Coordinates of C-alpha atoms in Angstrom, one line a residue:
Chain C
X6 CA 0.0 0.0 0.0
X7 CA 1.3 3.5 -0.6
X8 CA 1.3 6.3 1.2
X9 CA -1.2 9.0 0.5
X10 CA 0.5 12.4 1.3
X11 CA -2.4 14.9 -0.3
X12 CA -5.5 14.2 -1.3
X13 CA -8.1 16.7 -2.7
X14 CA -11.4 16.3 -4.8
X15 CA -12.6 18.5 -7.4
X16 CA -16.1 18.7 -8.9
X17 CA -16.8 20.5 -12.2
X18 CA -19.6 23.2 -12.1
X19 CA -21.8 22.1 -14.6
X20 CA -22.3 19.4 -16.3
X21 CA -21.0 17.9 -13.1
X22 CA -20.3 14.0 -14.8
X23 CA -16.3 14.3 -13.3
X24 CA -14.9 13.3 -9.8
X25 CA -11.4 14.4 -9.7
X26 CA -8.8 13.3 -7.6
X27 CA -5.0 13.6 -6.9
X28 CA -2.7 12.4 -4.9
X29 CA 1.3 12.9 -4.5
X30 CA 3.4 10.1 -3.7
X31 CA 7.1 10.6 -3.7
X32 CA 7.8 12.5 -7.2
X33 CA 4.8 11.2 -8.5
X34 CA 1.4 12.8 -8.7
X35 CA -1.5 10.5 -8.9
X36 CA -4.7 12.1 -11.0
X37 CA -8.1 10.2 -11.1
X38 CA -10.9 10.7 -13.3
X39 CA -14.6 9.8 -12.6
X40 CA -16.3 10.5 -16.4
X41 CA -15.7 12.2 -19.1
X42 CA -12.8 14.1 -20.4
X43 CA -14.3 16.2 -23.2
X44 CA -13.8 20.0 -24.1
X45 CA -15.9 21.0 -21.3
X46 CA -14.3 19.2 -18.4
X47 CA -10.7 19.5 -19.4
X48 CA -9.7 22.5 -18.4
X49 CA -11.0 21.5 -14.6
X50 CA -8.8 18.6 -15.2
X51 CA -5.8 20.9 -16.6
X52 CA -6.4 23.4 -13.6
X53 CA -5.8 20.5 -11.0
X54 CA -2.7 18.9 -12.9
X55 CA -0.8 22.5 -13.6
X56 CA -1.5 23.8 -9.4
X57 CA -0.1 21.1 -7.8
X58 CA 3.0 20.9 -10.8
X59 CA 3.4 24.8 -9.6
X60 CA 3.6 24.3 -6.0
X61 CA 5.3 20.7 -5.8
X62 CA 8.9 21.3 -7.6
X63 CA 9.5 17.8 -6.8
X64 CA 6.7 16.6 -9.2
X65 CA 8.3 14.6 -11.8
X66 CA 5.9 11.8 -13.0
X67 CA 2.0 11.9 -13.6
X68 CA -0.3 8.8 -12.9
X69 CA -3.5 8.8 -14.6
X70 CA -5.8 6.5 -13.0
X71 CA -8.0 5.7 -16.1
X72 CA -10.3 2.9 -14.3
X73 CA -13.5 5.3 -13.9
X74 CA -12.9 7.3 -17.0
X75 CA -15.6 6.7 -19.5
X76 CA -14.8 8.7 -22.5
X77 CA -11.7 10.5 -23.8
X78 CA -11.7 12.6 -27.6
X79 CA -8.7 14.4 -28.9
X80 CA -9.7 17.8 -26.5
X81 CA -8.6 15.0 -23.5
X82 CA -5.6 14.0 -25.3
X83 CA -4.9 17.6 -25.7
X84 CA -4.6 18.4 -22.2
X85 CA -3.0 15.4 -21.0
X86 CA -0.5 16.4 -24.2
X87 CA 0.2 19.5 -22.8
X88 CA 0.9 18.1 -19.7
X89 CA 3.1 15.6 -20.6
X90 CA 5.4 18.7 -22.1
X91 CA 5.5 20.0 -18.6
X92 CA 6.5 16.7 -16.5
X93 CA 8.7 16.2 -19.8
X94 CA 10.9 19.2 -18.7
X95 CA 11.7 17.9 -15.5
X96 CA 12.7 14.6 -16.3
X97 CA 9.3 12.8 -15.7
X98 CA 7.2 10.1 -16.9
X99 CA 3.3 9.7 -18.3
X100 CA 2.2 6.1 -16.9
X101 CA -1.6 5.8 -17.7
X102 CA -3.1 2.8 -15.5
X103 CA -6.1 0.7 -16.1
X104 CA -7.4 2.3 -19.0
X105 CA -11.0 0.8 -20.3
X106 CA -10.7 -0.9 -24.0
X107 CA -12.5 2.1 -25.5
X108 CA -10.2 4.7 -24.0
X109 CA -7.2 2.6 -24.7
X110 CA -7.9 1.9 -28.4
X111 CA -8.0 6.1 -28.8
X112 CA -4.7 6.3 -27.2
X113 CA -3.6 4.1 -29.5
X114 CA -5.2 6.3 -32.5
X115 CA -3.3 8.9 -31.2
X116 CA 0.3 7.3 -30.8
X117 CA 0.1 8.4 -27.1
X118 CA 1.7 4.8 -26.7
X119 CA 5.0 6.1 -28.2
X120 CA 5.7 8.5 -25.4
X121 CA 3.8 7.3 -22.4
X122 CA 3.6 3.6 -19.9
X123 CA 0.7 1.6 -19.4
X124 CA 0.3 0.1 -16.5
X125 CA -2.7 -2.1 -14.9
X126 CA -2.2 -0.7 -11.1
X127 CA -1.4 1.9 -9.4
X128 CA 1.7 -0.1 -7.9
X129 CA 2.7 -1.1 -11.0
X130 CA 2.9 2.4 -12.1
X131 CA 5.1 3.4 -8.8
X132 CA 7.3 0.6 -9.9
X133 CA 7.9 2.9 -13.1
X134 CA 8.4 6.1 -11.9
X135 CA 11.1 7.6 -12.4
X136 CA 14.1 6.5 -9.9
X137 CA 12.9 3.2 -9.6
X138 CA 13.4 2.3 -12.9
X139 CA 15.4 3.7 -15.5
X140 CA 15.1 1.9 -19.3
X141 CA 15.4 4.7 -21.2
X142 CA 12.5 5.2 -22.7
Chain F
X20 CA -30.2 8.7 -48.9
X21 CA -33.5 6.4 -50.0
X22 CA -36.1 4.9 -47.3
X23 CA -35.4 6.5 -44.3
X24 CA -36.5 4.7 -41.4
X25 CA -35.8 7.1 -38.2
X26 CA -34.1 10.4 -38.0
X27 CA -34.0 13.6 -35.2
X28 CA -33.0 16.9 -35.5
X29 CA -31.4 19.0 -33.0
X30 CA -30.2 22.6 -32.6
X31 CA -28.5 23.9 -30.0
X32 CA -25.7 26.9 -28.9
X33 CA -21.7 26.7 -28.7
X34 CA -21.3 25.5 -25.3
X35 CA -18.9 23.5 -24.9
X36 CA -21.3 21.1 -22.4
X37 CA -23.5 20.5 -25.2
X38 CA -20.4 18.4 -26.6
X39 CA -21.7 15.4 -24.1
X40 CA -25.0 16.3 -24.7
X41 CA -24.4 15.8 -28.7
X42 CA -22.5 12.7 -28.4
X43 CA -25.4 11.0 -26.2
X44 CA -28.3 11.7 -27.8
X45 CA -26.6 10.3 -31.3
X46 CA -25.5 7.3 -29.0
X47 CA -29.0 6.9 -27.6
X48 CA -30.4 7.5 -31.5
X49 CA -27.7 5.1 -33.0
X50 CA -28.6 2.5 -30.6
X51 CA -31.7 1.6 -32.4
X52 CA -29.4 0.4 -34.9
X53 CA -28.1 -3.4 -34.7
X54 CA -24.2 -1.7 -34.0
X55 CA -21.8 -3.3 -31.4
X56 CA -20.6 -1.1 -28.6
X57 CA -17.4 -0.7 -30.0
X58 CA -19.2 1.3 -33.1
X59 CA -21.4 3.3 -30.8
X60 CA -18.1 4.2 -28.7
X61 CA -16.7 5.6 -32.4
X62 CA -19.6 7.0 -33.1
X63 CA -19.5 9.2 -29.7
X64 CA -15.8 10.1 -30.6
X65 CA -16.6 11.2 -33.9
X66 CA -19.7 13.4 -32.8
X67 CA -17.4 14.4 -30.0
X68 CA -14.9 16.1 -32.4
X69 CA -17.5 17.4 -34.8
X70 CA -19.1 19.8 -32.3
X71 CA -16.1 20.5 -30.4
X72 CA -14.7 21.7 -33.4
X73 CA -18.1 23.8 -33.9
X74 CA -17.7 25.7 -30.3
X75 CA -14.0 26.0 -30.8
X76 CA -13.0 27.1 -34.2
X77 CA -16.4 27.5 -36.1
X78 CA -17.4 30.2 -33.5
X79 CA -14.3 30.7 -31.7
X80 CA -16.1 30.6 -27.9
X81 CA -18.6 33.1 -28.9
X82 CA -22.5 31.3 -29.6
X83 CA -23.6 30.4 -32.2
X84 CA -26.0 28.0 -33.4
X85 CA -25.4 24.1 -34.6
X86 CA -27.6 22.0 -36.2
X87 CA -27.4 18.3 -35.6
X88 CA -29.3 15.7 -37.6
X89 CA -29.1 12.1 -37.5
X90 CA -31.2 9.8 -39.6
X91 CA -30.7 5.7 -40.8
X92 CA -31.8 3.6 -43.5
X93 CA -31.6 0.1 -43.8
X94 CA -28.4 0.5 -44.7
X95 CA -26.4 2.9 -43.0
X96 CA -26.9 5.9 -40.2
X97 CA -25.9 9.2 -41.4
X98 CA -24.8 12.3 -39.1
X99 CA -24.9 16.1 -40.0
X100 CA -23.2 18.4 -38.1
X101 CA -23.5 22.3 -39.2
X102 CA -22.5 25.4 -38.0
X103 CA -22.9 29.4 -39.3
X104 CA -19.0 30.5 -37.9
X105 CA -16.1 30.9 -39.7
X106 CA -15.6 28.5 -42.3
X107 CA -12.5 25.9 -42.7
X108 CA -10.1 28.0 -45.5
X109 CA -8.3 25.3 -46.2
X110 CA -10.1 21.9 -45.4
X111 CA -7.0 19.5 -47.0
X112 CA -4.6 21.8 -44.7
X113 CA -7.2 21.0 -41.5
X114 CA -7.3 17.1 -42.1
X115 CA -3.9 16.7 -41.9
X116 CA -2.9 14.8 -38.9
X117 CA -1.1 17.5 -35.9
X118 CA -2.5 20.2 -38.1
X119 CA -4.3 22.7 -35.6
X120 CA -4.7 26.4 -34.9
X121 CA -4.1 26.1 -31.2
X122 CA -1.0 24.2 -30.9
X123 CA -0.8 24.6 -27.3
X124 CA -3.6 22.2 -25.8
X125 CA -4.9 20.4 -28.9
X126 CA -3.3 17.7 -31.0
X127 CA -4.7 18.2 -34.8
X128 CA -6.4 15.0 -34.3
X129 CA -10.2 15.8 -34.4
X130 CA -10.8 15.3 -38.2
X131 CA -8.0 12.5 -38.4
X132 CA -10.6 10.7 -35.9
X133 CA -13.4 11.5 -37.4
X134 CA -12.2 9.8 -40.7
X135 CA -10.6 6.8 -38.8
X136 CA -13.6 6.0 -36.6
X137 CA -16.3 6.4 -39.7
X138 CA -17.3 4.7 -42.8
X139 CA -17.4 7.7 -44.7
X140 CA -16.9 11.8 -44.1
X141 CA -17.7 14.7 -45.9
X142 CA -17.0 18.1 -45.2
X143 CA -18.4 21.4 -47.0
X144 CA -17.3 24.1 -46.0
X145 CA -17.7 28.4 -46.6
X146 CA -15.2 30.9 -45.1
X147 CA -17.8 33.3 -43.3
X148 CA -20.7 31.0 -44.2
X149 CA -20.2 28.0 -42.3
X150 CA -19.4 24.1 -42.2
X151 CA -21.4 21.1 -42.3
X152 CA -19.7 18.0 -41.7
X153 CA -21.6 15.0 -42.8
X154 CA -20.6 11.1 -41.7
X155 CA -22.2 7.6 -42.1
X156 CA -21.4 4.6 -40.5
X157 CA -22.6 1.5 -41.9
X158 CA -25.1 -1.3 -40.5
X159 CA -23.9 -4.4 -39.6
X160 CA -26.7 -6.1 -42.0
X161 CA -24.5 -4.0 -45.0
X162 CA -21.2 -5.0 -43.7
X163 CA -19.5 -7.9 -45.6

């Protein structure tokens, strides 16, 4: 079990389909997404990510808990994108985790599998964080 | 299109909520159709991208009105998307794939999905007119 050192939830106004949630373990930052990540609820989703990147220096990798996530188009892959250039800069890793078939076949569309892991847990994703493993991808 | 069976038309503003909105209610519509979940899931993505590109280029986050209509034959279920905004200048440029205008958040993917995830796409388009986006997916009782 790992050690939860944040944790915060965050609700979209409207169209309220999206749980958010993050947590920070070691350099990692664990997101999760209840719903849908569309046009309308990514910039919630970008908000969240980008605030705890600006106050954690430490930050290096980002975990996307895909489990709940129902629904990504290329507006989600946009954000998570532009995210990835941030974590990029200091060294750190995308690991997606338990994505659904649906979500995982448009990642696929998108060659997100070129830069980014996959991983089935959440452990398994803190196995390949950055420090603990080093492969060179 | 001959001997339509079932078809809905919907019109609604740019906001970018109505993105879910569009892609369910084609989802709900489509499901009357004999298509696996996988196709429905396309289907959703493809709508998705349609209207998103509607509230984000077509009227740049200002409202406008889009016109959404959906109707199936036998055959296959056809989905027109139209909007009044901008109009696409170049529309070989746009399908490119990482071709965008906002290079900073989105990946140039939304028409590349569209295409991938449906039988067929068409889009007309007018600069200062307006674009209408049109896209069919077939019926398993057509597919070989």
């Amino acid at each position: 079990m790992y050690k939860i050192a944040n944790f915060m939830k965050m609700q979209s106004k409207r169209g309220g389909v999206n749980l958010l949630s993050a947590e920070t373990v070691n350099q990692a930052l664990i997101i999760s997404l209840e719903g849908e990540l569309d046009l309308h609820t990514a910039p919630p989703f970008r908000q969240c990510i980008d605030s705890y990147l600006a106050k954690n220096a430490v930050l290096k990798d980002l975990i996307l808990r895909m489990d709940k996530t129902r629904f990504i188009d290329s507006s989600g892959l946009g954000v998570i994108l532009g995210r990835y250039k941030l974590i990029q800069q200091r060294g750190g890793k995308l690991i997606f985790v338990a994505c659904n078939p649906q979500v995982q076949r448009i990642l696929k569309l998108s060659g997100m599998q070129k830069i980014a892991y996959f991983a089935d847990s959440v452990k398994e994703a803190l196995s390949l964080s950055t420090g603990r493993s080093n492969d060179g991808r | 299109m001959m001997d339509v069976k079932n078809w809905v038309r919907l019109e609604f503003p740019s906001e970018s909520v109505n993105v879910l909105f569009a892609r369910t209610a084609v989802a709900v519509f489509a499901s009357q159709l004999d298509l696996t979940l996988e196709e429905i899931e396309d289907i959703k993505v493809a709508v998705s991208e349609a209207v998103s590109n509607c509230v984000i280029h077509a009227y740049r986050n200002t409202y406008g009105k889009i016109i959404l209509e959906c109707k199936y034959t036998q055959n296959e279920l056809e989905i027109s998307i139209e909007d009044f905004g901008c109009g696409i200048p170049d529309i070989v440029q746009a399908a490119e794939a990482g071709y965008t205008t906002i290079p900073e958040e989105r990946m140039g993917l939304g028409l590349v999905f569209m295409h991938e995830l449906m039988d067929h796409v068409n889009i007309t388009s007018e600069v200062g007119k307006g674009t209408k986006v049109v896209m069919t997916k077939k019926s398993p009782q057509c597919r070989g």
